[in-house]
Amino acid sequence: MKEFIVNILRGMVIGLANVIPGVSGGTMMVSMGIYDRLILVLTHFIKKFKEAVMLVMPIGIGMVLAIALFSKIFSEFLFPKFPLQTNLFFIGLIIGGLPVIYKKVKGKKTGFGSILAFAAFFVLVVGMAMMGEGVDTGADVSLSFGNMVKLFFAGIIAAATMVIPGVSGSMVMMIIGYYNTIIDTINGFINALSSFDIAGILACCTVLVPFGIGAVVGVVVIAKFVEFVLKKYSQIAYWAIIGLIVASPFAILIMMEIGTIGVIEVLTGIVMLAVGFVIAMKLGGE
């Protein structure tokens, strides 16, 4: 039961990360110490059905709860009002997860390929952050076969990027123009559900169902690819992941709208950095 509750909490952290531009859900999976296990059960879901359900179900519940209950608070209140403290909290979560992944390469020889992988993926994440946000002007999701196909592929892209550590799925969604549309539709679905608005629920489902199917396909495909890379080129793969993770705090700071910073903001930001670090260490099993 304790593990079930802890996984719900891990899922909540991952869920929040997936809706915050610049923050990577995949990085949070690593920080929470469950990345390898998730990849394994997702790629062998039938063979490891019981283990998969016991891991994926609570994480899924946590993600849904976080998106439904807290995504609006973070995106519309905490980030606009307390940008430094909120961003430092997520940076603390990321840094707190580094010891978990570093154990995978500690004591092993670091070759040129590993260094190159680290550098390449570090540059990738920072480069994506420097592209900035604000690209999303809203996608056309009116009911048509063509739009449903686009939503399906948007779901694949979103899920794939959300699983890869260091790559912000929400940032990629903004770049391809679907972030605001999907977030607004999720909020609309929750509102329609709470008021038993059947027409509103069905309207939201025309967007969320093809997107969700694409997301499931994306997760399975990228998980298979990640499992293959981790098996064949584990040392290089882990250094690539470390590069992605180390770059994430820089990406967050690049994308952050700081506003006015005083002594209080700096001190409370340091506190939130420490809080995030401790949470990651605890939930990561360190």
Coordinates of C-alpha atoms in Angstrom, one line a residue:
M1 CA 0.0 0.0 0.0
K2 CA 2.9 2.4 0.8
E3 CA 4.5 1.8 -2.6
F4 CA 1.1 2.4 -4.3
I5 CA 0.7 5.8 -2.5
V6 CA 4.3 6.7 -3.3
N7 CA 3.8 5.9 -6.9
I8 CA 0.7 8.2 -7.0
L9 CA 2.8 11.0 -5.6
R10 CA 5.5 10.2 -8.2
G11 CA 2.8 10.3 -10.9
M12 CA 1.6 13.7 -9.7
V13 CA 5.1 15.1 -10.0
I14 CA 5.4 13.6 -13.6
G15 CA 1.9 14.9 -14.5
L16 CA 2.7 18.4 -13.4
A17 CA 6.0 18.4 -15.3
N18 CA 4.3 17.3 -18.5
V19 CA 2.0 20.4 -18.6
I20 CA 4.7 22.9 -17.6
P21 CA 6.6 24.2 -20.7
G22 CA 10.4 23.8 -20.2
V23 CA 10.0 21.0 -17.6
S24 CA 10.4 17.4 -18.8
G25 CA 8.1 14.6 -17.6
G26 CA 10.8 12.1 -18.6
T27 CA 13.3 13.8 -16.4
M28 CA 10.9 13.5 -13.5
M29 CA 10.6 9.8 -14.2
V30 CA 14.4 9.5 -13.8
S31 CA 14.3 11.8 -10.7
M32 CA 11.6 9.6 -9.2
G33 CA 13.8 6.5 -9.8
I34 CA 11.2 4.7 -11.9
Y35 CA 12.4 5.4 -15.5
D36 CA 14.0 2.0 -16.2
R37 CA 11.1 0.1 -14.6
L38 CA 8.5 2.0 -16.6
I39 CA 10.3 1.4 -19.9
L40 CA 10.6 -2.3 -19.0
V41 CA 6.9 -2.8 -18.1
L42 CA 5.6 -0.7 -21.0
T43 CA 7.6 -2.7 -23.6
H44 CA 6.6 -6.1 -22.0
F45 CA 3.1 -5.2 -20.8
I46 CA 1.5 -8.6 -21.5
K47 CA 4.4 -10.7 -20.1
K48 CA 4.7 -8.5 -17.0
F49 CA 1.0 -7.6 -16.8
K50 CA 0.7 -7.7 -13.0
E51 CA 3.9 -5.7 -12.4
A52 CA 2.9 -3.3 -15.1
V53 CA -0.6 -2.7 -13.7
M54 CA 0.8 -2.2 -10.2
L55 CA 3.3 0.4 -11.4
V56 CA 1.4 2.1 -14.3
M57 CA -2.0 2.4 -12.6
P58 CA -1.0 4.5 -9.5
I59 CA 1.4 6.6 -11.7
G60 CA -1.5 7.2 -14.1
I61 CA -3.8 8.1 -11.3
G62 CA -1.3 10.6 -9.9
M63 CA -0.8 12.2 -13.3
V64 CA -4.5 12.6 -13.9
L65 CA -5.0 14.0 -10.4
A66 CA -2.1 16.5 -10.9
I67 CA -3.4 17.6 -14.3
A68 CA -7.0 17.9 -13.1
L69 CA -6.3 19.6 -9.7
F70 CA -3.1 21.5 -9.9
S71 CA -2.1 22.3 -13.5
K72 CA -4.3 25.4 -13.6
I73 CA -2.9 26.5 -10.2
F74 CA 0.7 26.2 -11.5
S75 CA 0.2 27.6 -14.9
E76 CA -2.2 30.5 -14.0
F77 CA -1.1 31.4 -10.5
L78 CA 2.2 30.0 -9.2
F79 CA 4.2 30.6 -12.4
P80 CA 2.9 34.1 -13.1
K81 CA 3.0 35.2 -9.4
F82 CA 6.1 33.3 -8.2
P83 CA 8.1 32.4 -11.3
L84 CA 11.5 32.2 -9.6
Q85 CA 10.4 30.1 -6.7
T86 CA 8.3 27.7 -8.8
N87 CA 11.0 27.2 -11.4
L88 CA 13.6 26.6 -8.7
F89 CA 11.3 24.0 -7.2
F90 CA 11.3 22.1 -10.4
I91 CA 15.0 22.5 -10.8
G92 CA 15.4 21.1 -7.3
L93 CA 13.4 18.1 -8.4
I94 CA 15.7 17.6 -11.4
I95 CA 18.9 18.0 -9.5
G96 CA 17.7 15.6 -6.7
G97 CA 17.3 12.9 -9.4
L98 CA 20.8 13.1 -10.7
P99 CA 22.4 10.7 -8.1
V100 CA 19.9 8.0 -9.3
I101 CA 21.0 8.1 -12.9
Y102 CA 24.7 8.8 -12.1
K103 CA 24.9 5.4 -10.3
K104 CA 24.3 3.8 -13.7
V105 CA 27.7 5.1 -15.0
K106 CA 29.7 5.5 -11.8
G107 CA 33.0 3.6 -11.9
K108 CA 32.7 2.7 -15.6
K109 CA 35.0 3.9 -18.3
T110 CA 33.8 7.0 -20.1
G111 CA 34.7 6.9 -23.8
F112 CA 34.5 9.5 -26.5
G113 CA 31.0 8.2 -27.6
S114 CA 29.7 8.9 -24.1
I115 CA 31.2 12.4 -24.0
L116 CA 29.8 13.1 -27.4
A117 CA 26.3 11.9 -26.4
F118 CA 26.4 14.0 -23.3
A119 CA 27.4 17.1 -25.2
A120 CA 25.0 16.6 -28.1
F121 CA 21.9 16.1 -26.0
F122 CA 22.9 19.0 -23.7
V123 CA 23.0 21.3 -26.7
L124 CA 19.7 19.8 -28.0
V125 CA 17.8 20.7 -24.9
V126 CA 19.3 24.2 -24.4
G127 CA 18.8 24.8 -28.2
M128 CA 15.2 23.9 -28.0
A129 CA 14.7 26.2 -25.0
M130 CA 16.4 29.1 -26.9
M131 CA 13.8 28.7 -29.6
G132 CA 11.4 30.2 -27.0
E133 CA 7.7 29.8 -26.5
G134 CA 4.8 31.8 -27.7
V135 CA 4.7 29.9 -31.0
D136 CA 1.3 28.3 -30.2
T137 CA -1.5 30.2 -31.8
G138 CA -4.0 27.4 -31.3
A139 CA -4.7 24.5 -33.6
D140 CA -7.8 23.9 -35.8
V141 CA -9.6 21.0 -34.0
S142 CA -13.0 21.3 -35.7
L143 CA -14.5 17.9 -36.4
S144 CA -13.0 16.4 -39.6
F145 CA -11.1 13.3 -40.6
G146 CA -8.0 15.4 -41.4
N147 CA -8.0 17.1 -38.0
M148 CA -8.4 13.8 -36.2
V149 CA -5.4 12.4 -38.1
K150 CA -3.4 15.5 -37.1
L151 CA -4.5 15.1 -33.5
F152 CA -3.4 11.4 -33.6
F153 CA 0.1 12.3 -34.8
A154 CA 0.2 15.3 -32.3
G155 CA -0.5 12.7 -29.6
I156 CA 2.4 10.5 -30.8
I157 CA 4.8 13.4 -30.8
A158 CA 3.6 14.6 -27.4
A159 CA 3.9 11.2 -25.8
A160 CA 7.3 10.4 -27.4
T161 CA 8.8 13.7 -26.2
M162 CA 7.3 13.4 -22.7
V163 CA 9.0 10.0 -22.2
I164 CA 12.4 11.2 -23.3
P165 CA 14.3 12.7 -20.3
G166 CA 15.3 16.4 -20.7
V167 CA 12.9 17.1 -23.5
S168 CA 9.8 19.1 -22.5
G169 CA 6.8 17.6 -24.1
S170 CA 4.7 20.7 -23.4
M171 CA 7.4 22.9 -25.0
V172 CA 7.3 20.7 -28.2
M173 CA 3.5 20.9 -28.1
M174 CA 3.8 24.7 -28.1
I175 CA 6.1 24.6 -31.1
I176 CA 3.8 22.4 -33.1
G177 CA 0.8 24.6 -32.1
Y178 CA -1.3 22.2 -30.0
Y179 CA -0.4 23.0 -26.3
N180 CA -3.0 25.7 -25.6
T181 CA -5.7 23.7 -27.5
I182 CA -5.1 20.5 -25.6
I183 CA -4.9 22.2 -22.1
D184 CA -8.0 24.2 -22.8
T185 CA -9.8 21.0 -24.0
I186 CA -8.7 19.1 -20.8
N187 CA -10.0 22.0 -18.6
G188 CA -13.2 22.1 -20.7
F189 CA -13.7 18.3 -20.3
I190 CA -13.3 18.6 -16.5
N191 CA -15.8 21.5 -16.3
A192 CA -18.3 19.6 -18.6
L193 CA -17.9 16.4 -16.5
S194 CA -18.5 18.3 -13.2
S195 CA -21.7 19.9 -14.6
F196 CA -22.9 16.7 -16.4
D197 CA -22.8 18.6 -19.7
I198 CA -23.1 15.6 -22.1
A199 CA -22.7 17.8 -25.3
G200 CA -19.6 19.4 -23.8
I201 CA -18.1 16.0 -22.9
L202 CA -18.7 14.6 -26.4
A203 CA -17.2 17.8 -28.0
C204 CA -14.1 17.5 -25.9
C205 CA -13.8 13.7 -26.6
T206 CA -13.6 14.4 -30.4
V207 CA -10.3 16.1 -29.6
L208 CA -9.0 14.1 -26.6
V209 CA -9.8 10.6 -28.0
P210 CA -7.6 10.7 -31.2
F211 CA -4.9 12.6 -29.3
G212 CA -5.0 10.0 -26.5
I213 CA -4.8 7.1 -28.9
G214 CA -1.8 8.7 -30.5
A215 CA -0.2 9.3 -27.1
V216 CA -0.6 5.6 -26.2
V217 CA 1.0 4.6 -29.6
G218 CA 3.8 7.2 -29.0
V219 CA 4.6 5.9 -25.5
V220 CA 4.8 2.3 -26.7
V221 CA 7.0 3.1 -29.8
I222 CA 9.4 5.3 -27.9
A223 CA 9.6 2.9 -25.0
K224 CA 10.6 0.1 -27.4
F225 CA 13.3 2.3 -28.9
V226 CA 14.6 3.4 -25.5
E227 CA 14.7 -0.2 -24.3
F228 CA 16.7 -1.2 -27.4
V229 CA 19.2 1.6 -26.9
L230 CA 19.6 1.0 -23.2
K231 CA 20.3 -2.7 -23.9
K232 CA 22.7 -2.2 -26.8
Y233 CA 24.5 1.0 -25.9
S234 CA 23.7 1.4 -22.2
Q235 CA 26.8 3.5 -21.3
I236 CA 26.3 6.0 -24.1
A237 CA 22.5 6.1 -23.5
Y238 CA 22.9 6.9 -19.8
W239 CA 25.4 9.7 -20.5
A240 CA 23.0 11.1 -23.1
I241 CA 20.2 11.0 -20.4
I242 CA 22.6 12.8 -18.0
G243 CA 23.3 15.4 -20.7
L244 CA 19.5 15.9 -21.1
I245 CA 19.0 16.2 -17.3
V246 CA 21.9 18.5 -16.7
A247 CA 20.7 20.8 -19.5
S248 CA 17.1 20.9 -18.1
P249 CA 17.8 23.5 -15.4
F250 CA 19.5 25.8 -17.9
A251 CA 16.5 25.3 -20.3
I252 CA 14.1 26.2 -17.5
L253 CA 16.1 29.4 -16.6
I254 CA 16.3 30.4 -20.3
M255 CA 12.5 30.1 -20.7
M256 CA 11.7 31.7 -17.3
E257 CA 10.1 35.1 -17.2
I258 CA 11.8 36.4 -14.1
G259 CA 10.1 39.7 -13.4
T260 CA 11.3 41.6 -10.3
I261 CA 13.7 39.8 -8.0
G262 CA 14.5 40.9 -4.5
V263 CA 16.1 39.4 -1.4
I264 CA 12.8 37.7 -0.4
E265 CA 12.4 36.1 -3.8
V266 CA 15.9 34.8 -3.8
L267 CA 15.7 33.3 -0.2
T268 CA 12.3 31.7 -0.8
G269 CA 13.6 30.4 -4.2
I270 CA 16.5 28.7 -2.5
V271 CA 14.1 27.2 0.0
M272 CA 11.9 25.8 -2.8
L273 CA 15.0 24.5 -4.6
A274 CA 15.9 22.6 -1.4
V275 CA 12.3 21.3 -1.1
G276 CA 12.3 20.0 -4.6
F277 CA 15.7 18.4 -4.1
V278 CA 14.5 16.6 -0.9
I279 CA 11.3 15.4 -2.5
A280 CA 13.2 14.0 -5.5
M281 CA 15.6 12.2 -3.2
K282 CA 12.8 10.8 -1.1
L283 CA 10.5 9.7 -3.9
G284 CA 13.6 8.4 -5.9
G285 CA 14.4 6.0 -3.1
E286 CA 17.7 7.7 -2.2

